[in-house]
Amino acid sequence: PPEGMERCQGYTNIVDEGPIQIEWVVRDGYLHMKVTRIGQGWVGIALPNGPGCVEWGCQEGSEAVLGIPGFDIEKIYLTGFDPIVAPPENQTLQNTSLRFDEAGYSYLEFSRKLADGPNETELAVPGTSTFLWAAGDTALPQYTGPYGRGIIEIDLEECV
């Protein structure tokens, strides 16, 4: 980092997964994440319900962050094809934004507690967590096909 700049102020990790780029840092009990996608539209990233999610189809029961153009970014629970918006007491995301640039990219950013409360998925740090991502060029989420979704494992470690 530049002299005088705290190393952990920005994102310290990055991974490219096809049309998606994920940047993150774990700091002060929070996961701070930015998901960048090629194209303008909705973007979602989810934590599967339990370990062992290694193929698509394990999204049911997942806790997701969903950015839809023109709507608030919200935490939702995936229940197959009918997601449920988390109740207000579980809407604990912070620093949320969904923005677009002139080059045609979408950026979803948020902060989330590592231990987010009862009935919420806890992130183990240090440890490896599986994330599901999905994105589409439509106004609202719909079936993405095999190229609009994926599974990625991310090593989480507190930035010091």
mmCIF file of C-alpha atoms in Angstrom:
data_model
loop_
_atom_site.group_PDB
_atom_site.id
_atom_site.type_symbol
_atom_site.label_atom_id
_atom_site.label_comp_id
_atom_site.label_asym_id
_atom_site.label_seq_id
_atom_site.Cartn_x
_atom_site.Cartn_y
_atom_site.Cartn_z
ATOM 1 C CA PRO A 1 0.000 0.000 0.000
ATOM 2 C CA PRO A 2 1.100 3.605 -0.471
ATOM 3 C CA GLU A 3 2.976 5.146 2.449
ATOM 4 C CA GLY A 4 0.629 6.323 5.161
ATOM 5 C CA MET A 5 -2.290 4.262 3.864
ATOM 6 C CA GLU A 6 -3.708 1.497 6.013
ATOM 7 C CA ARG A 7 -3.400 -1.830 4.150
ATOM 8 C CA CYS A 8 -6.805 -3.056 5.285
ATOM 9 C CA GLN A 9 -8.786 0.027 4.191
ATOM 10 C CA GLY A 10 -9.502 -1.319 0.711
ATOM 11 C CA TYR A 11 -10.147 -4.757 -0.714
ATOM 12 C CA THR A 12 -7.113 -6.992 -0.223
ATOM 13 C CA ASN A 13 -8.178 -10.122 -2.136
ATOM 14 C CA ILE A 14 -9.445 -10.677 -5.657
ATOM 15 C CA VAL A 15 -10.599 -13.626 -7.757
ATOM 16 C CA ASP A 16 -11.895 -13.792 -11.327
ATOM 17 C CA GLU A 17 -14.627 -16.295 -12.166
ATOM 18 C CA GLY A 18 -15.632 -15.906 -15.807
ATOM 19 C CA PRO A 19 -17.841 -12.810 -16.140
ATOM 20 C CA ILE A 20 -17.576 -12.104 -12.397
ATOM 21 C CA GLN A 21 -14.782 -10.593 -10.337
ATOM 22 C CA ILE A 22 -15.019 -10.762 -6.542
ATOM 23 C CA GLU A 23 -12.965 -8.538 -4.237
ATOM 24 C CA TRP A 24 -13.091 -8.747 -0.460
ATOM 25 C CA VAL A 25 -11.465 -7.963 2.850
ATOM 26 C CA VAL A 26 -12.295 -9.238 6.350
ATOM 27 C CA ARG A 27 -11.855 -6.488 8.912
ATOM 28 C CA ASP A 28 -13.214 -5.806 12.398
ATOM 29 C CA GLY A 29 -15.696 -8.694 12.354
ATOM 30 C CA TYR A 30 -17.134 -7.854 8.912
ATOM 31 C CA LEU A 31 -16.814 -9.218 5.409
ATOM 32 C CA HIS A 32 -16.610 -6.299 2.973
ATOM 33 C CA MET A 33 -17.233 -7.465 -0.595
ATOM 34 C CA LYS A 34 -17.478 -6.077 -4.113
ATOM 35 C CA VAL A 35 -18.826 -8.172 -6.987
ATOM 36 C CA THR A 36 -18.103 -6.795 -10.454
ATOM 37 C CA ARG A 37 -19.774 -8.224 -13.527
ATOM 38 C CA ILE A 38 -19.508 -7.628 -17.235
ATOM 39 C CA GLY A 39 -22.848 -6.226 -18.340
ATOM 40 C CA GLN A 40 -25.498 -4.145 -16.653
ATOM 41 C CA GLY A 41 -28.262 -5.822 -14.719
ATOM 42 C CA TRP A 42 -28.916 -7.710 -11.518
ATOM 43 C CA VAL A 43 -26.173 -9.350 -9.438
ATOM 44 C CA GLY A 44 -26.451 -11.826 -6.572
ATOM 45 C CA ILE A 45 -24.060 -13.687 -4.309
ATOM 46 C CA ALA A 46 -25.089 -16.311 -1.758
ATOM 47 C CA LEU A 47 -23.800 -18.428 1.092
ATOM 48 C CA PRO A 48 -25.088 -21.992 0.786
ATOM 49 C CA ASN A 49 -27.003 -23.498 3.667
ATOM 50 C CA GLY A 50 -24.288 -25.726 5.095
ATOM 51 C CA PRO A 51 -21.000 -27.095 3.793
ATOM 52 C CA GLY A 52 -20.526 -29.403 0.850
ATOM 53 C CA CYS A 53 -22.049 -27.283 -1.899
ATOM 54 C CA VAL A 54 -19.911 -28.241 -4.864
ATOM 55 C CA GLU A 55 -22.423 -28.255 -7.706
ATOM 56 C CA TRP A 56 -25.256 -26.013 -8.798
ATOM 57 C CA GLY A 57 -28.558 -27.024 -7.241
ATOM 58 C CA CYS A 58 -27.572 -26.499 -3.619
ATOM 59 C CA GLN A 59 -28.848 -22.922 -3.632
ATOM 60 C CA GLU A 60 -32.091 -23.811 -1.842
ATOM 61 C CA GLY A 61 -31.839 -22.600 1.757
ATOM 62 C CA SER A 62 -28.987 -20.215 0.926
ATOM 63 C CA GLU A 63 -28.671 -16.708 2.322
ATOM 64 C CA ALA A 64 -28.107 -14.244 -0.538
ATOM 65 C CA VAL A 65 -27.366 -10.602 -1.206
ATOM 66 C CA LEU A 66 -29.271 -9.426 -4.254
ATOM 67 C CA GLY A 67 -28.807 -6.187 -6.171
ATOM 68 C CA ILE A 68 -31.575 -5.363 -8.640
ATOM 69 C CA PRO A 69 -31.498 -2.071 -10.580
ATOM 70 C CA GLY A 70 -34.009 0.376 -9.106
ATOM 71 C CA PHE A 71 -34.530 -1.588 -5.857
ATOM 72 C CA ASP A 72 -32.895 -1.672 -2.435
ATOM 73 C CA ILE A 73 -30.134 -4.207 -1.962
ATOM 74 C CA GLU A 74 -31.528 -6.814 0.377
ATOM 75 C CA LYS A 75 -30.668 -10.040 2.058
ATOM 76 C CA ILE A 76 -32.907 -12.818 0.775
ATOM 77 C CA TYR A 77 -33.349 -16.529 1.418
ATOM 78 C CA LEU A 78 -33.371 -18.787 -1.611
ATOM 79 C CA THR A 79 -36.155 -21.353 -1.621
ATOM 80 C CA GLY A 80 -35.809 -22.841 -5.064
ATOM 81 C CA PHE A 81 -37.374 -20.492 -7.596
ATOM 82 C CA ASP A 82 -39.287 -18.290 -5.129
ATOM 83 C CA PRO A 83 -36.853 -16.248 -2.991
ATOM 84 C CA ILE A 84 -38.072 -14.777 0.284
ATOM 85 C CA VAL A 85 -36.926 -11.347 1.424
ATOM 86 C CA ALA A 86 -35.384 -11.634 4.880
ATOM 87 C CA PRO A 87 -37.478 -10.015 7.632
ATOM 88 C CA PRO A 88 -36.462 -6.501 8.753
ATOM 89 C CA GLU A 89 -34.620 -7.792 11.850
ATOM 90 C CA ASN A 90 -32.371 -9.885 9.564
ATOM 91 C CA GLN A 91 -31.661 -7.057 7.107
ATOM 92 C CA THR A 92 -28.249 -6.436 8.650
ATOM 93 C CA LEU A 93 -26.248 -5.553 5.543
ATOM 94 C CA GLN A 94 -24.311 -2.306 5.650
ATOM 95 C CA ASN A 95 -22.627 -0.036 3.089
ATOM 96 C CA THR A 96 -24.731 -1.436 0.244
ATOM 97 C CA SER A 97 -24.611 -0.131 -3.308
ATOM 98 C CA LEU A 98 -25.344 -1.243 -6.849
ATOM 99 C CA ARG A 99 -23.863 1.002 -9.503
ATOM 100 C CA PHE A 100 -23.065 0.928 -13.189
ATOM 101 C CA ASP A 101 -20.399 2.583 -15.291
ATOM 102 C CA GLU A 102 -20.214 3.828 -18.869
ATOM 103 C CA ALA A 103 -18.017 0.872 -19.866
ATOM 104 C CA GLY A 104 -20.915 -1.522 -19.178
ATOM 105 C CA TYR A 105 -19.944 -2.979 -15.785
ATOM 106 C CA SER A 106 -22.150 -3.538 -12.723
ATOM 107 C CA TYR A 107 -20.777 -3.261 -9.167
ATOM 108 C CA LEU A 108 -22.506 -4.735 -6.107
ATOM 109 C CA GLU A 109 -20.919 -3.768 -2.774
ATOM 110 C CA PHE A 110 -21.882 -4.602 0.792
ATOM 111 C CA SER A 111 -20.594 -5.291 4.289
ATOM 112 C CA ARG A 112 -21.850 -8.198 6.372
ATOM 113 C CA LYS A 113 -21.088 -9.344 9.907
ATOM 114 C CA LEU A 114 -19.165 -12.618 10.090
ATOM 115 C CA ALA A 115 -21.633 -13.881 12.706
ATOM 116 C CA ASP A 116 -24.888 -12.316 11.591
ATOM 117 C CA GLY A 117 -27.305 -13.456 14.285
ATOM 118 C CA PRO A 118 -29.641 -16.365 14.942
ATOM 119 C CA ASN A 119 -30.655 -18.443 11.925
ATOM 120 C CA GLU A 120 -28.022 -16.736 9.782
ATOM 121 C CA THR A 121 -25.021 -18.329 8.077
ATOM 122 C CA GLU A 122 -21.833 -17.736 10.056
ATOM 123 C CA LEU A 123 -18.557 -17.221 8.234
ATOM 124 C CA ALA A 124 -15.550 -18.981 9.774
ATOM 125 C CA VAL A 125 -12.396 -16.860 9.818
ATOM 126 C CA PRO A 126 -9.857 -18.078 9.097
ATOM 127 C CA GLY A 127 -11.417 -20.609 6.786
ATOM 128 C CA THR A 128 -12.693 -21.392 3.330
ATOM 129 C CA SER A 129 -16.264 -20.449 2.457
ATOM 130 C CA THR A 130 -18.257 -21.447 -0.601
ATOM 131 C CA PHE A 131 -20.176 -18.723 -2.413
ATOM 132 C CA LEU A 132 -22.725 -18.995 -5.201
ATOM 133 C CA TRP A 133 -22.983 -16.157 -7.708
ATOM 134 C CA ALA A 134 -25.533 -15.366 -10.381
ATOM 135 C CA ALA A 135 -26.096 -12.417 -12.702
ATOM 136 C CA GLY A 136 -28.298 -11.456 -15.597
ATOM 137 C CA ASP A 137 -28.967 -8.693 -18.080
ATOM 138 C CA THR A 138 -32.700 -8.671 -17.377
ATOM 139 C CA ALA A 139 -34.421 -6.139 -15.141
ATOM 140 C CA LEU A 140 -35.392 -8.818 -12.609
ATOM 141 C CA PRO A 141 -33.706 -12.114 -11.677
ATOM 142 C CA GLN A 142 -34.692 -15.103 -13.748
ATOM 143 C CA TYR A 143 -33.151 -18.347 -14.995
ATOM 144 C CA THR A 144 -29.535 -17.616 -15.887
ATOM 145 C CA GLY A 145 -28.471 -20.708 -17.803
ATOM 146 C CA PRO A 146 -25.049 -22.241 -17.180
ATOM 147 C CA TYR A 147 -23.066 -19.086 -18.047
ATOM 148 C CA GLY A 148 -24.817 -16.692 -15.690
ATOM 149 C CA ARG A 149 -24.005 -18.510 -12.462
ATOM 150 C CA GLY A 150 -21.212 -20.293 -10.663
ATOM 151 C CA ILE A 151 -19.720 -21.601 -7.446
ATOM 152 C CA ILE A 152 -16.495 -20.317 -5.953
ATOM 153 C CA GLU A 153 -14.527 -21.033 -2.796
ATOM 154 C CA ILE A 154 -12.938 -18.081 -1.025
ATOM 155 C CA ASP A 155 -10.319 -18.186 1.710
ATOM 156 C CA LEU A 156 -11.310 -15.745 4.428
ATOM 157 C CA GLU A 157 -8.720 -14.345 6.785
ATOM 158 C CA GLU A 158 -8.813 -11.280 9.013
ATOM 159 C CA CYS A 159 -6.746 -8.450 7.572
ATOM 160 C CA VAL A 160 -4.186 -7.217 10.091
#
